[in-house]
mmCIF file of C-alpha atoms in Angstrom:
data_model
loop_
_atom_site.group_PDB
_atom_site.id
_atom_site.type_symbol
_atom_site.label_atom_id
_atom_site.label_comp_id
_atom_site.label_asym_id
_atom_site.label_seq_id
_atom_site.Cartn_x
_atom_site.Cartn_y
_atom_site.Cartn_z
ATOM 1 C CA ALA C 17 37.987 150.757 46.843
ATOM 2 C CA GLN C 18 37.540 147.100 47.593
ATOM 3 C CA LYS C 19 36.045 146.478 50.953
ATOM 4 C CA VAL C 20 33.479 144.611 53.013
ATOM 5 C CA THR C 21 31.348 146.409 55.556
ATOM 6 C CA GLN C 22 29.516 144.728 58.368
ATOM 7 C CA ALA C 23 27.966 147.759 59.985
ATOM 8 C CA GLN C 24 26.482 145.859 62.911
ATOM 9 C CA THR C 25 29.218 145.429 65.461
ATOM 10 C CA GLU C 26 27.003 143.532 67.874
ATOM 11 C CA ILE C 27 23.428 142.261 67.807
ATOM 12 C CA SER C 28 21.558 140.860 70.756
ATOM 13 C CA VAL C 29 18.221 139.068 70.426
ATOM 14 C CA VAL C 30 16.135 136.701 72.446
ATOM 15 C CA GLU C 31 16.023 133.071 71.445
ATOM 16 C CA LYS C 32 13.521 132.187 68.717
ATOM 17 C CA GLU C 33 13.633 135.644 67.193
ATOM 18 C CA ASP C 34 14.718 136.018 63.581
ATOM 19 C CA VAL C 35 17.858 138.041 63.010
ATOM 20 C CA THR C 36 19.560 139.416 59.915
ATOM 21 C CA LEU C 37 23.260 140.159 59.661
ATOM 22 C CA ASP C 38 24.120 142.719 57.024
ATOM 23 C CA CYS C 39 27.049 142.584 54.649
ATOM 24 C CA VAL C 40 27.745 145.255 52.054
ATOM 25 C CA TYR C 41 30.693 144.991 49.722
ATOM 26 C CA GLU C 42 32.506 147.193 47.241
ATOM 27 C CA THR C 43 34.413 145.912 44.268
ATOM 28 C CA ARG C 44 35.068 146.887 40.666
ATOM 29 C CA ASP C 45 35.581 143.255 39.686
ATOM 30 C CA THR C 46 32.905 141.627 37.570
ATOM 31 C CA THR C 47 33.817 138.193 38.876
ATOM 32 C CA TYR C 48 34.052 137.744 42.592
ATOM 33 C CA TYR C 49 32.983 135.429 45.381
ATOM 34 C CA LEU C 50 31.300 136.041 48.680
ATOM 35 C CA PHE C 51 31.566 133.989 51.833
ATOM 36 C CA TRP C 52 30.154 133.788 55.309
ATOM 37 C CA TYR C 53 32.039 132.272 58.215
ATOM 38 C CA LYS C 54 31.011 131.625 61.805
ATOM 39 C CA GLN C 55 33.346 131.915 64.777
ATOM 40 C CA PRO C 56 31.708 130.460 67.900
ATOM 41 C CA PRO C 57 33.058 131.199 71.393
ATOM 42 C CA SER C 58 35.333 128.169 71.102
ATOM 43 C CA GLY C 59 37.291 130.165 68.534
ATOM 44 C CA GLU C 60 37.413 128.102 65.364
ATOM 45 C CA LEU C 61 36.336 129.577 62.041
ATOM 46 C CA VAL C 62 33.631 127.593 60.313
ATOM 47 C CA PHE C 63 32.742 128.017 56.661
ATOM 48 C CA LEU C 64 29.018 128.551 56.052
ATOM 49 C CA ILE C 65 28.468 129.494 52.424
ATOM 50 C CA ARG C 66 30.103 130.591 49.183
ATOM 51 C CA ARG C 67 28.340 132.494 46.430
ATOM 52 C CA ASN C 68 29.797 133.655 43.118
ATOM 53 C CA SER C 69 28.898 136.942 41.495
ATOM 54 C CA PHE C 70 26.960 135.303 38.671
ATOM 55 C CA ASP C 71 24.644 133.414 40.936
ATOM 56 C CA GLU C 72 22.101 135.675 42.571
ATOM 57 C CA GLN C 73 19.906 132.873 43.733
ATOM 58 C CA ASN C 74 19.124 133.051 47.376
ATOM 59 C CA GLU C 75 20.034 130.069 49.455
ATOM 60 C CA ILE C 76 18.365 128.383 52.369
ATOM 61 C CA SER C 77 19.964 125.814 54.618
ATOM 62 C CA GLY C 78 17.758 124.851 57.522
ATOM 63 C CA ARG C 79 17.304 127.953 59.675
ATOM 64 C CA TYR C 80 19.948 129.842 57.724
ATOM 65 C CA SER C 81 19.256 131.833 54.586
ATOM 66 C CA TRP C 82 21.288 134.201 52.475
ATOM 67 C CA ASN C 83 20.044 137.042 50.305
ATOM 68 C CA PHE C 84 22.463 138.131 47.595
ATOM 69 C CA GLN C 85 21.553 141.342 45.766
ATOM 70 C CA LYS C 86 24.053 142.710 43.284
ATOM 71 C CA SER C 87 21.977 145.861 42.784
ATOM 72 C CA THR C 88 22.704 146.897 46.349
ATOM 73 C CA SER C 89 26.033 145.021 46.684
ATOM 74 C CA SER C 90 24.707 143.165 49.654
ATOM 75 C CA PHE C 91 24.933 139.596 50.853
ATOM 76 C CA ASN C 92 22.831 139.424 53.983
ATOM 77 C CA PHE C 93 22.487 136.458 56.292
ATOM 78 C CA THR C 94 19.292 135.634 58.165
ATOM 79 C CA ILE C 95 18.873 133.183 60.990
ATOM 80 C CA THR C 96 15.295 132.126 61.579
ATOM 81 C CA ALA C 97 14.130 131.066 65.036
ATOM 82 C CA SER C 98 17.529 131.771 66.540
ATOM 83 C CA GLN C 99 19.010 129.483 69.149
ATOM 84 C CA VAL C 100 21.596 130.044 71.849
ATOM 85 C CA VAL C 101 24.045 127.898 69.860
ATOM 86 C CA ASP C 102 23.932 130.503 67.095
ATOM 87 C CA SER C 103 25.803 132.907 69.352
ATOM 88 C CA ALA C 104 29.050 133.653 67.579
ATOM 89 C CA VAL C 105 30.934 136.225 65.581
ATOM 90 C CA TYR C 106 29.961 136.065 61.927
ATOM 91 C CA PHE C 107 32.275 137.222 59.183
ATOM 92 C CA CYS C 108 31.454 138.150 55.622
ATOM 93 C CA ALA C 109 34.295 138.032 53.103
ATOM 94 C CA LEU C 110 34.854 138.953 49.458
ATOM 95 C CA LYS C 111 37.275 137.131 47.198
ATOM 96 C CA ARG C 112 38.256 139.223 44.219
ATOM 97 C CA SER C 113 38.999 137.997 40.716
ATOM 98 C CA ASN C 114 42.719 138.087 41.607
ATOM 99 C CA TYR C 115 41.860 135.815 44.579
ATOM 100 C CA GLN C 116 42.612 138.478 47.160
ATOM 101 C CA LEU C 117 40.339 137.818 50.122
ATOM 102 C CA ILE C 118 38.894 140.817 51.918
ATOM 103 C CA TRP C 119 37.239 140.317 55.281
ATOM 104 C CA GLY C 120 34.573 142.289 57.056
ATOM 105 C CA ALA C 121 35.119 143.258 60.669
ATOM 106 C CA GLY C 122 32.598 140.712 61.904
ATOM 107 C CA THR C 123 29.259 140.944 63.717
ATOM 108 C CA LYS C 124 28.986 139.539 67.195
ATOM 109 C CA LEU C 125 25.619 137.844 67.601
ATOM 110 C CA ILE C 126 24.325 137.190 71.101
ATOM 111 C CA ILE C 127 21.286 134.985 71.501
ATOM 112 C CA LYS C 128 19.777 135.229 74.955
ATOM 113 C CA PRO C 129 17.771 132.311 76.357
ATOM 114 C CA ASP N 12 40.206 113.368 61.265
ATOM 115 C CA THR N 13 41.115 117.015 61.571
ATOM 116 C CA ALA N 14 41.340 118.711 58.182
ATOM 117 C CA VAL N 15 43.608 121.597 59.187
ATOM 118 C CA SER N 16 45.481 121.156 62.411
ATOM 119 C CA GLN N 17 47.796 123.578 64.075
ATOM 120 C CA THR N 18 49.864 123.235 67.190
ATOM 121 C CA PRO N 19 50.080 124.382 69.824
ATOM 122 C CA LYS N 20 46.626 125.669 70.666
ATOM 123 C CA TYR N 21 47.982 127.943 73.390
ATOM 124 C CA LEU N 22 51.414 129.481 73.596
ATOM 125 C CA VAL N 23 52.595 131.720 76.415
ATOM 126 C CA THR N 24 56.104 133.036 76.141
ATOM 127 C CA GLN N 25 58.331 135.874 77.205
ATOM 128 C CA MET N 26 59.330 138.843 75.133
ATOM 129 C CA GLY N 27 62.401 138.264 73.084
ATOM 130 C CA ASN N 28 61.889 134.530 72.684
ATOM 131 C CA ASP N 29 61.628 132.703 69.371
ATOM 132 C CA LYS N 30 58.686 130.399 68.791
ATOM 133 C CA SER N 31 57.115 128.323 66.049
ATOM 134 C CA ILE N 32 53.561 127.336 65.229
ATOM 135 C CA LYS N 33 53.022 124.287 63.071
ATOM 136 C CA CYS N 34 50.238 123.698 60.595
ATOM 137 C CA GLU N 35 49.273 120.669 58.579
ATOM 138 C CA GLN N 36 46.361 120.022 56.253
ATOM 139 C CA ASN N 37 45.192 116.641 55.024
ATOM 140 C CA LEU N 38 42.745 117.961 52.441
ATOM 141 C CA GLY N 39 45.145 117.844 49.517
ATOM 142 C CA HIS N 40 44.801 121.592 49.035
ATOM 143 C CA ASP N 41 47.291 123.593 47.015
ATOM 144 C CA THR N 42 47.140 126.838 48.956
ATOM 145 C CA MET N 43 47.822 127.547 52.609
ATOM 146 C CA TYR N 44 47.589 130.742 54.629
ATOM 147 C CA TRP N 45 48.489 132.340 57.895
ATOM 148 C CA TYR N 46 46.111 134.869 59.413
ATOM 149 C CA LYS N 47 46.407 137.009 62.512
ATOM 150 C CA GLN N 48 43.287 137.853 64.511
ATOM 151 C CA ASP N 49 43.637 140.707 66.947
ATOM 152 C CA SER N 50 41.729 141.339 70.137
ATOM 153 C CA LYS N 51 38.965 143.100 68.192
ATOM 154 C CA LYS N 52 38.499 139.989 66.066
ATOM 155 C CA PHE N 53 39.848 141.636 62.945
ATOM 156 C CA LEU N 54 41.319 139.056 60.564
ATOM 157 C CA LYS N 55 44.444 140.022 58.683
ATOM 158 C CA ILE N 56 46.197 137.832 56.175
ATOM 159 C CA MET N 57 49.912 137.481 56.724
ATOM 160 C CA PHE N 58 51.134 134.972 54.173
ATOM 161 C CA SER N 59 49.848 132.692 51.471
ATOM 162 C CA TYR N 60 51.668 129.776 49.882
ATOM 163 C CA ASN N 61 50.677 127.895 46.759
ATOM 164 C CA ASN N 62 52.423 124.581 46.197
ATOM 165 C CA LYS N 63 55.202 125.595 48.593
ATOM 166 C CA GLU N 64 55.743 128.957 46.879
ATOM 167 C CA LEU N 65 55.105 132.241 48.613
ATOM 168 C CA ILE N 66 52.407 134.180 46.765
ATOM 169 C CA ILE N 67 51.177 136.679 49.326
ATOM 170 C CA ASN N 68 53.382 138.427 51.813
ATOM 171 C CA GLU N 69 51.532 141.254 53.442
ATOM 172 C CA THR N 70 53.263 143.948 55.432
ATOM 173 C CA VAL N 71 54.444 141.789 58.250
ATOM 174 C CA PRO N 72 57.612 142.349 60.294
ATOM 175 C CA ASN N 73 60.445 140.210 59.023
ATOM 176 C CA ARG N 74 60.577 138.612 62.441
ATOM 177 C CA PHE N 75 57.794 136.444 61.047
ATOM 178 C CA SER N 76 58.998 133.777 58.657
ATOM 179 C CA PRO N 77 56.801 131.130 57.105
ATOM 180 C CA LYS N 78 58.262 127.806 56.053
ATOM 181 C CA SER N 79 56.577 125.317 53.768
ATOM 182 C CA PRO N 80 58.467 122.016 53.617
ATOM 183 C CA ASP N 81 55.743 120.520 51.430
ATOM 184 C CA LYS N 82 52.322 121.579 50.267
ATOM 185 C CA ALA N 83 50.628 119.958 53.248
ATOM 186 C CA HIS N 84 52.585 121.962 55.806
ATOM 187 C CA LEU N 85 53.028 125.647 56.484
ATOM 188 C CA ASN N 86 54.817 126.566 59.674
ATOM 189 C CA LEU N 87 55.208 130.016 61.156
ATOM 190 C CA HIS N 88 58.359 130.995 62.979
ATOM 191 C CA ILE N 89 58.499 134.177 64.996
ATOM 192 C CA ASN N 90 61.738 135.686 66.211
ATOM 193 C CA SER N 91 62.243 138.152 69.038
ATOM 194 C CA LEU N 92 58.642 138.109 70.159
ATOM 195 C CA GLU N 93 57.066 141.401 71.172
ATOM 196 C CA LEU N 94 54.031 142.214 73.313
ATOM 197 C CA GLY N 95 52.163 143.352 70.206
ATOM 198 C CA ASP N 96 52.481 139.904 68.688
ATOM 199 C CA SER N 97 49.917 138.623 71.169
ATOM 200 C CA ALA N 98 46.965 137.465 69.093
ATOM 201 C CA VAL N 99 45.274 134.384 67.733
ATOM 202 C CA TYR N 100 47.015 132.974 64.670
ATOM 203 C CA PHE N 101 45.034 130.898 62.223
ATOM 204 C CA CYS N 102 46.301 128.572 59.579
ATOM 205 C CA ALA N 103 43.998 127.838 56.635
ATOM 206 C CA SER N 104 44.008 126.013 53.340
ATOM 207 C CA SER N 105 42.016 126.063 50.123
ATOM 208 C CA GLN N 106 42.028 124.366 46.758
ATOM 209 C CA GLY N 107 43.254 125.770 43.486
ATOM 210 C CA PRO N 108 45.914 128.336 42.558
ATOM 211 C CA SER N 109 45.806 131.208 45.013
ATOM 212 C CA GLY N 110 42.883 129.427 46.556
ATOM 213 C CA GLY N 111 40.768 129.865 43.426
ATOM 214 C CA ASN N 112 37.131 130.557 44.073
ATOM 215 C CA THR N 113 36.953 128.019 46.840
ATOM 216 C CA GLU N 114 36.417 128.515 50.500
ATOM 217 C CA ALA N 115 39.238 128.278 52.994
ATOM 218 C CA PHE N 116 39.227 125.769 55.810
ATOM 219 C CA PHE N 117 40.717 126.957 59.051
ATOM 220 C CA GLY N 118 42.648 125.374 61.845
ATOM 221 C CA GLN N 119 41.504 125.821 65.411
ATOM 222 C CA GLY N 120 43.829 128.759 66.013
ATOM 223 C CA THR N 121 46.837 129.308 68.235
ATOM 224 C CA ARG N 122 46.428 131.846 71.003
ATOM 225 C CA LEU N 123 49.815 133.449 71.461
ATOM 226 C CA THR N 124 50.386 135.487 74.588
ATOM 227 C CA VAL N 125 53.636 137.362 74.974
ATOM 228 C CA VAL N 126 54.434 138.473 78.524
#
């Protein structure tokens, strides 16, 4: 089966806490790509990161970091020192070698002031 | 300059009507998509076009018909609207055949409400 699981439907934390959004994927492809998108309350979908299956380097961008582990088929997203503006629905997605894009169900992140 | 723009942003219409949503991208991308997002935020691909050719056509009622006059435009026409069509529709584009390994850029969405 090819799928993306975001087991956390909703997470609520207080501002300045660190929070990790989990993403677990299943694929038999050896070449694939993983993505994270953010959907703030205003509704647009904003691209955050792309990672290909051959690049297991973790990535940090300001308060955002991503941990890609092929051994556990996970591509988790951590926000450090969360802010109210981080409140959004976050989607993880898998693009297969045939370019089919499979989306997770999304995690709603609520940052309370 | 908006990279992927779709109009209208909001659309309220009665059951049985026919409506269109327009989408344009100025990124020079080869591939364009239509997605439907339901009330639970689940994203489902409907159609994908590469250089004006249909390459993905998921199980979507044939009341939905995409039209791509050129590779910068992908419009969505919906006939005989039903209550269940109420959703947010997103247009997106990406580079490369079938979108390649690149990320998709999304329009702001069109919230369709059928009453």
